[in-house]
């Protein structure tokens, strides 16, 4: 793992704001996922951090991919352009899921030749599949409880359980092959029971569909949600894995292919950001720091991902007091933290850093106010 000293040296050499990606950490995370969830094939959710270097490292580790737009599809398949046309098709068939229940018509038309695995959750989408991508293979996304997830998704996506059997048969009637079911318990889930509830709901729908005659569903997509260890309150991954394995083995025969659309778990711990203090003042007795990265940039997860990002000083053994940290833009929304434990004697020009920044951070960075996204540095890339 990267040390504070290395981070400081990299920032001094390359300037700030800097976003550092440690590829050893990506490799460790996917290995850990496979070790503890041996029945579940990881499909890296590209949206969480679409940097081609990250996608390439995970490709080299044998990962599959969850894409949610045509550009994300392209980021994944640029790794296989050296293969023959037939090999590319086979790879896409086996290793890509287009996991956005609402799909643009042009994309469906353009990618139909790949017999893409796609998710859907409503009848209009079935009509679109029939018209624009009749060769696609469908996975019905069901709405499951997202209780306790930091990012809730069930208010927007997923068919209600009582609609599911009909939606499977409507797709079949339209000539679309239905491969299985998917769900998402919400990102950065804290309630592991949500997986148990979702797996039971899915098993029940598998059974009801089979009872009505269709017995060819053979895929179960457990979505994302696997939490990153942002702080001590996050229960360890092996504990969650045990909960999932127990239900999976009890409810689904070995022949059912299980996959997960994991994003955050793969990359959160691989990302670091380093910024420079560009301004400071004391108001109401509290020291305020203004740094050169913020909520419109690498810290955009504060807004879009409901994150609480922590900013740390490189100073060893300094006394910490409550300070405020702001980003560089003119918007008062650009607050990283109003209550951050930092030394109050940091000076203009000093560097600060944040860890666990790999997911939903740089991916949603903007150019607001003329400030470009942070410079990106990849370390521990395989030669
Ligand atoms: C459909 C879908 N799949 C996968 C993910 C990735 O989830 P996570 O980063 O929690 O693993 C998301 C995140 O929003 C999503 O919407």
Coordinates of C-alpha atoms and ligand atoms in Angstrom, one line a residue:
X1 CA 0.0 0.0 0.0
X2 CA 1.1 3.5 -0.8
X3 CA 2.7 5.3 2.2
X4 CA 2.1 9.0 3.3
X5 CA 5.7 9.7 2.4
X6 CA 5.3 8.4 -1.1
X7 CA 2.1 10.3 -1.6
X8 CA 3.8 13.5 -0.5
X9 CA 6.8 13.0 -2.8
X10 CA 4.5 12.3 -5.7
X11 CA 2.5 15.5 -5.1
X12 CA 5.8 17.5 -4.8
X13 CA 6.9 16.0 -8.1
X14 CA 3.7 16.2 -10.1
X15 CA 1.8 19.1 -8.5
X16 CA -1.7 19.3 -7.1
X17 CA -4.5 18.7 -7.2
X18 CA -3.4 15.1 -7.7
X19 CA -5.4 11.9 -7.9
X20 CA -3.3 8.8 -7.4
X21 CA -4.5 5.3 -8.3
X22 CA -2.7 2.3 -6.8
X23 CA -3.2 -0.6 -9.1
X24 CA -1.9 -3.2 -6.6
X25 CA -4.9 -2.2 -4.5
X26 CA -7.3 -2.9 -7.4
X27 CA -5.7 -6.4 -7.9
X28 CA -6.0 -7.0 -4.1
X29 CA -9.6 -6.0 -4.1
X30 CA -10.8 -8.2 -6.9
X31 CA -8.8 -11.1 -5.4
X32 CA -10.5 -10.6 -2.1
X33 CA -13.9 -10.5 -3.8
X34 CA -13.2 -13.8 -5.5
X35 CA -11.8 -15.4 -2.4
X36 CA -14.8 -14.7 -0.2
X37 CA -17.6 -14.9 -2.8
X38 CA -16.4 -17.9 -4.9
X39 CA -19.8 -18.4 -6.6
X40 CA -20.1 -14.8 -7.7
X41 CA -18.3 -13.6 -10.9
X42 CA -17.3 -9.9 -10.5
X43 CA -18.4 -7.6 -13.3
X44 CA -16.6 -4.3 -12.5
X45 CA -19.1 -1.4 -12.6
X46 CA -17.3 1.0 -14.8
X47 CA -19.4 4.0 -13.8
X48 CA -17.7 4.1 -10.4
X49 CA -14.4 5.0 -12.0
X50 CA -14.1 4.7 -15.8
X51 CA -10.4 5.4 -16.2
X52 CA -9.1 3.2 -19.0
X53 CA -6.0 2.2 -17.0
X54 CA -8.3 0.9 -14.2
X55 CA -10.5 -1.0 -16.6
X56 CA -7.3 -2.4 -18.2
X57 CA -5.8 -3.7 -15.0
X58 CA -9.1 -5.4 -14.1
X59 CA -9.3 -6.8 -17.6
X60 CA -5.9 -8.3 -17.1
X61 CA -7.1 -9.8 -13.9
X62 CA -9.8 -11.5 -15.9
X63 CA -12.7 -9.3 -14.7
X64 CA -16.0 -9.0 -16.5
X65 CA -17.7 -5.6 -16.8
X66 CA -20.9 -3.8 -16.1
X67 CA -21.4 -1.0 -18.5
X68 CA -24.3 1.5 -18.4
X69 CA -23.7 3.6 -21.6
X70 CA -22.1 3.1 -25.0
X71 CA -18.9 5.0 -24.0
X72 CA -18.5 2.7 -21.0
X73 CA -18.9 -0.3 -23.4
X74 CA -16.1 1.2 -25.6
X75 CA -13.8 1.6 -22.6
X76 CA -14.2 -2.1 -21.9
X77 CA -13.9 -3.4 -25.4
X78 CA -10.9 -1.4 -26.3
X79 CA -9.0 -4.1 -24.3
X80 CA -10.0 -6.8 -26.8
X81 CA -9.4 -5.1 -30.1
X82 CA -6.4 -7.3 -30.8
X83 CA -8.7 -10.4 -30.8
X84 CA -10.4 -11.9 -33.9
X85 CA -13.9 -10.7 -34.6
X86 CA -15.3 -14.1 -33.4
X87 CA -13.2 -13.9 -30.2
X88 CA -14.4 -10.4 -29.5
X89 CA -18.0 -11.4 -29.9
X90 CA -17.5 -14.3 -27.6
X91 CA -15.8 -12.1 -25.0
X92 CA -18.6 -9.5 -25.1
X93 CA -21.3 -12.3 -24.9
X94 CA -19.7 -13.7 -21.8
X95 CA -18.1 -10.7 -20.0
X96 CA -20.3 -7.7 -20.5
X97 CA -23.6 -6.8 -19.0
X98 CA -25.3 -3.5 -20.0
X99 CA -26.9 -2.8 -16.6
X100 CA -28.9 0.3 -17.3
X101 CA -32.6 -0.5 -17.3
X102 CA -33.3 2.4 -19.7
X103 CA -31.3 2.2 -22.9
X104 CA -30.9 4.6 -25.8
X105 CA -32.4 3.2 -29.1
X106 CA -29.2 4.0 -31.1
X107 CA -27.1 1.9 -28.7
X108 CA -29.5 -1.0 -28.8
X109 CA -29.4 -1.0 -32.6
X110 CA -25.6 -0.6 -32.8
X111 CA -24.9 -3.4 -30.3
X112 CA -27.6 -5.9 -31.3
X113 CA -25.1 -7.9 -33.2
X114 CA -23.4 -8.8 -29.9
X115 CA -26.5 -10.4 -28.4
X116 CA -25.9 -8.2 -25.4
X117 CA -26.9 -9.1 -21.9
X118 CA -29.1 -6.2 -20.7
X119 CA -31.3 -5.4 -17.8
X120 CA -34.9 -4.1 -18.0
X121 CA -37.6 -3.4 -15.5
X122 CA -40.7 -2.2 -17.5
X123 CA -42.9 -3.0 -20.5
X124 CA -41.9 -0.1 -22.7
X125 CA -38.3 -1.3 -22.5
X126 CA -39.5 -4.7 -23.8
X127 CA -41.0 -3.0 -26.8
X128 CA -37.7 -1.1 -27.4
X129 CA -35.7 -4.4 -27.1
X130 CA -38.1 -6.1 -29.6
X131 CA -37.8 -3.2 -32.1
X132 CA -34.1 -2.2 -31.8
X133 CA -32.3 -5.2 -30.3
X134 CA -34.3 -8.4 -30.7
X135 CA -31.1 -10.5 -30.1
X136 CA -30.4 -9.1 -26.7
X137 CA -30.6 -11.4 -23.7
X138 CA -32.7 -9.8 -20.9
X139 CA -32.3 -9.8 -17.2
X140 CA -35.2 -8.5 -15.2
X141 CA -34.3 -6.1 -12.4
X142 CA -36.4 -6.3 -9.4
X143 CA -37.0 -3.6 -6.8
X144 CA -35.6 -4.7 -3.4
X145 CA -35.2 -2.9 -0.1
X146 CA -32.3 -0.4 0.0
X147 CA -32.6 0.2 3.8
X148 CA -29.4 1.6 5.3
X149 CA -27.6 2.0 1.9
X150 CA -25.7 5.3 1.6
X151 CA -26.9 5.6 -2.0
X152 CA -30.5 4.5 -2.4
X153 CA -31.5 3.2 -5.9
X154 CA -34.8 1.5 -5.4
X155 CA -36.9 4.7 -5.8
X156 CA -35.8 4.8 -9.4
X157 CA -35.1 1.3 -10.6
X158 CA -36.6 -2.2 -10.4
X159 CA -40.0 -3.8 -11.1
X160 CA -42.1 -4.5 -8.0
X161 CA -42.1 -8.1 -7.1
X162 CA -45.7 -8.6 -8.0
X163 CA -45.1 -7.3 -11.5
X164 CA -42.1 -9.6 -12.2
X165 CA -43.6 -12.8 -13.4
X166 CA -45.7 -10.9 -16.0
X167 CA -42.7 -8.9 -17.1
X168 CA -40.8 -12.1 -17.7
X169 CA -43.6 -13.5 -19.8
X170 CA -44.2 -10.3 -21.7
X171 CA -40.5 -10.3 -22.7
X172 CA -40.8 -13.9 -23.8
X173 CA -43.9 -13.2 -25.8
X174 CA -42.0 -10.4 -27.5
X175 CA -39.4 -12.9 -28.6
X176 CA -36.7 -11.8 -26.1
X177 CA -34.8 -14.4 -24.3
X178 CA -35.0 -13.9 -20.5
X179 CA -31.8 -15.1 -18.8
X180 CA -32.5 -14.3 -15.2
X181 CA -33.0 -11.7 -12.5
X182 CA -31.0 -8.8 -11.0
X183 CA -31.3 -6.5 -8.0
X184 CA -29.3 -3.7 -6.4
X185 CA -29.4 -3.3 -2.6
X186 CA -28.1 0.3 -2.8
X187 CA -24.6 1.4 -2.9
X188 CA -22.4 1.2 0.2
X189 CA -24.9 -0.9 2.0
X190 CA -24.8 -1.1 5.8
X191 CA -27.6 -3.6 6.3
X192 CA -26.4 -7.0 5.1
X193 CA -30.0 -8.4 5.6
X194 CA -30.9 -6.5 2.4
X195 CA -29.0 -9.2 0.4
X196 CA -30.9 -11.9 2.3
X197 CA -34.2 -10.3 1.6
X198 CA -33.3 -9.7 -2.1
X199 CA -32.1 -13.2 -2.6
X200 CA -35.3 -14.6 -1.1
X201 CA -37.4 -12.4 -3.4
X202 CA -35.4 -13.5 -6.4
X203 CA -35.7 -17.1 -5.5
X204 CA -39.4 -16.8 -5.1
X205 CA -39.7 -15.1 -8.6
X206 CA -37.5 -17.8 -10.1
X207 CA -39.9 -20.4 -8.7
X208 CA -43.1 -18.6 -9.8
X209 CA -41.7 -18.2 -13.3
X210 CA -40.8 -21.9 -13.5
X211 CA -44.3 -22.9 -12.2
X212 CA -45.9 -21.0 -15.1
X213 CA -43.7 -23.1 -17.5
X214 CA -40.5 -21.2 -18.3
X215 CA -37.6 -23.0 -16.8
X216 CA -34.7 -21.5 -18.7
X217 CA -33.7 -18.7 -16.3
X218 CA -30.2 -19.4 -15.3
X219 CA -28.6 -16.1 -14.2
X220 CA -28.7 -14.2 -11.0
X221 CA -27.2 -10.8 -10.9
X222 CA -26.6 -9.6 -7.3
X223 CA -25.8 -6.0 -8.3
X224 CA -23.4 -3.8 -6.4
X225 CA -23.5 -2.4 -2.9
X226 CA -20.5 -4.2 -1.4
X227 CA -19.2 -1.6 1.0
X228 CA -15.8 0.0 1.0
X229 CA -14.0 0.2 4.4
X230 CA -14.3 4.0 4.7
X231 CA -14.2 3.8 8.5
X232 CA -14.4 1.4 11.5
X233 CA -18.3 1.4 11.4
X234 CA -18.2 -0.6 8.1
X235 CA -18.6 -4.3 8.8
X236 CA -15.8 -6.4 7.1
X237 CA -16.4 -7.9 3.7
X238 CA -16.0 -11.5 4.9
X239 CA -19.0 -11.0 7.2
X240 CA -21.1 -9.9 4.3
X241 CA -19.8 -12.6 2.1
X242 CA -20.8 -15.2 4.6
X243 CA -24.4 -13.8 4.7
X244 CA -24.6 -13.9 0.9
X245 CA -23.0 -17.4 0.5
X246 CA -25.4 -18.9 3.1
X247 CA -28.5 -17.6 1.3
X248 CA -27.1 -18.3 -2.2
X249 CA -26.3 -21.9 -1.4
X250 CA -29.7 -22.4 0.3
X251 CA -31.8 -20.9 -2.4
X252 CA -30.1 -21.3 -5.8
X253 CA -28.8 -24.5 -7.4
X254 CA -25.1 -24.6 -8.4
X255 CA -26.2 -24.4 -12.1
X256 CA -27.4 -20.8 -11.6
X257 CA -24.6 -18.4 -12.8
X258 CA -24.2 -15.7 -10.3
X259 CA -22.6 -12.3 -11.0
X260 CA -22.2 -9.0 -9.2
X261 CA -21.9 -5.5 -10.6
X262 CA -19.3 -4.3 -8.1
X263 CA -17.8 -0.8 -8.4
X264 CA -16.9 0.9 -5.1
X265 CA -15.5 -2.3 -3.4
X266 CA -13.0 -2.7 -6.3
X267 CA -11.7 0.8 -6.4
X268 CA -12.4 3.0 -3.4
X269 CA -9.3 2.0 -1.5
X270 CA -7.2 2.4 -4.6
X271 CA -7.7 6.2 -4.9
X272 CA -5.9 9.0 -3.0
X273 CA -6.2 12.7 -3.5
X274 CA -3.6 15.3 -2.6
X275 CA -4.4 19.0 -2.5
X276 CA -2.7 22.3 -1.5
X277 CA -3.9 24.9 0.9
X278 CA -4.4 28.1 -1.2
X279 CA -6.0 30.2 1.6
X280 CA -6.7 30.2 5.3
X281 CA -8.6 32.4 7.7
X282 CA -10.0 32.2 11.2
X283 CA -13.7 33.0 11.7
X284 CA -15.7 32.5 14.9
X285 CA -12.7 30.9 16.4
X286 CA -12.5 28.2 13.7
X287 CA -9.7 27.8 11.2
X288 CA -10.9 27.6 7.6
X289 CA -8.8 26.1 4.9
X290 CA -9.4 26.7 1.2
X291 CA -7.8 24.0 -0.8
X292 CA -7.3 23.5 -4.6
X293 CA -9.7 20.6 -5.0
X294 CA -13.3 20.5 -4.0
X295 CA -16.9 19.4 -4.3
X296 CA -17.1 20.2 -8.0
X297 CA -14.0 18.1 -8.5
X298 CA -12.4 15.1 -6.8
X299 CA -14.7 15.6 -3.8
X300 CA -17.8 15.6 -6.0
X301 CA -18.8 12.3 -4.2
X302 CA -19.9 14.6 -1.3
X303 CA -22.8 15.8 -3.5
X304 CA -23.5 12.9 -5.9
X305 CA -22.5 10.0 -3.7
X306 CA -23.5 11.3 -0.2
X307 CA -19.9 10.8 1.0
X308 CA -18.2 12.2 4.0
X309 CA -14.7 12.7 2.9
X310 CA -12.0 13.3 5.4
X311 CA -9.0 15.5 4.8
X312 CA -5.7 14.7 6.6
X313 CA -2.5 16.6 7.3
X314 CA 0.9 15.1 6.5
X315 CA 2.2 16.5 9.8
X316 CA 3.1 13.8 12.3
X317 CA 1.8 14.0 15.9
X318 CA 0.1 17.4 15.4
X319 CA -2.7 18.4 17.8
X320 CA -6.0 18.1 15.9
X321 CA -8.9 20.6 16.4
X322 CA -12.1 21.2 14.5
X323 CA -11.5 23.1 11.3
X324 CA -13.5 23.7 8.1
X325 CA -12.2 22.8 4.6
X326 CA -13.5 24.4 1.4
X327 CA -12.9 23.9 -2.2
X328 CA -11.6 26.4 -4.7
X329 CA -14.7 27.6 -6.5
X330 CA -16.9 30.6 -5.8
X331 CA -19.9 28.5 -4.8
X332 CA -20.7 28.2 -1.1
X333 CA -21.8 24.6 -1.9
X334 CA -18.1 23.8 -2.4
X335 CA -17.6 22.6 1.1
X336 CA -15.5 19.5 1.8
X337 CA -16.1 19.5 5.5
X338 CA -17.4 22.0 8.1
X339 CA -16.1 19.8 10.9
X340 CA -12.7 18.3 10.1
X341 CA -10.1 17.3 12.6
X342 CA -6.9 19.0 11.5
X343 CA -4.0 21.0 13.0
X344 CA -5.0 24.7 13.0
X345 CA -1.6 25.9 12.2
X346 CA -1.3 24.6 8.6
X347 CA 0.0 27.3 6.2
X348 CA -0.7 28.4 2.7
X349 CA 1.2 26.1 0.4
X350 CA 1.0 23.0 2.8
X351 CA -0.4 19.8 1.3
X352 CA -3.3 17.7 2.6
X353 CA -4.6 14.4 1.5
X354 CA -7.7 12.1 1.5
X355 CA -7.7 8.3 1.3
X356 CA -10.4 5.9 0.0
X357 CA -11.2 8.3 -2.8
X358 CA -11.2 5.8 -5.7
X359 CA -15.0 5.5 -6.3
X360 CA -17.5 8.1 -7.5
X361 CA -15.0 11.0 -7.1
X362 CA -12.9 11.9 -10.1
X363 CA -15.6 10.2 -12.3
X364 CA -18.0 13.0 -11.5
X365 CA -15.5 15.8 -11.5
X366 CA -16.5 18.9 -13.4
X367 CA -14.6 21.9 -15.0
X368 CA -16.7 24.4 -13.0
X369 CA -15.3 27.8 -12.5
X370 CA -12.5 27.0 -14.9
X371 CA -10.8 24.6 -12.6
X372 CA -9.9 21.4 -14.4
X373 CA -10.2 17.9 -12.8
X374 CA -7.2 16.8 -10.8
X375 CA -4.2 15.4 -12.6
X376 CA -4.2 11.6 -12.5
X377 CA -1.2 9.4 -11.6
X378 CA -1.3 5.6 -11.9
X379 CA 1.2 3.7 -9.7
X380 CA 2.0 0.0 -9.6
X381 CA 0.8 -0.6 -13.2
X382 CA 2.0 -4.0 -14.5
X383 CA 4.8 -3.5 -17.1
Ligands
LIG1 C1 -27.0 -0.7 -11.9 C2 -25.8 -0.5 -11.0 N1 -24.9 -1.5 -10.9 C3 -23.8 -1.4 -10.2 C4 -23.5 -0.2 -9.5 C5 -22.3 -0.2 -8.6 O1 -22.6 -0.2 -7.3 P1 -21.4 -0.3 -6.2 O2 -20.4 0.8 -6.6 O3 -22.2 0.0 -4.9 O4 -20.8 -1.6 -6.2 C6 -24.4 0.8 -9.5 C7 -24.2 2.0 -8.7 O5 -24.9 3.0 -8.7 C8 -25.6 0.7 -10.3 O6 -26.5 1.7 -10.4

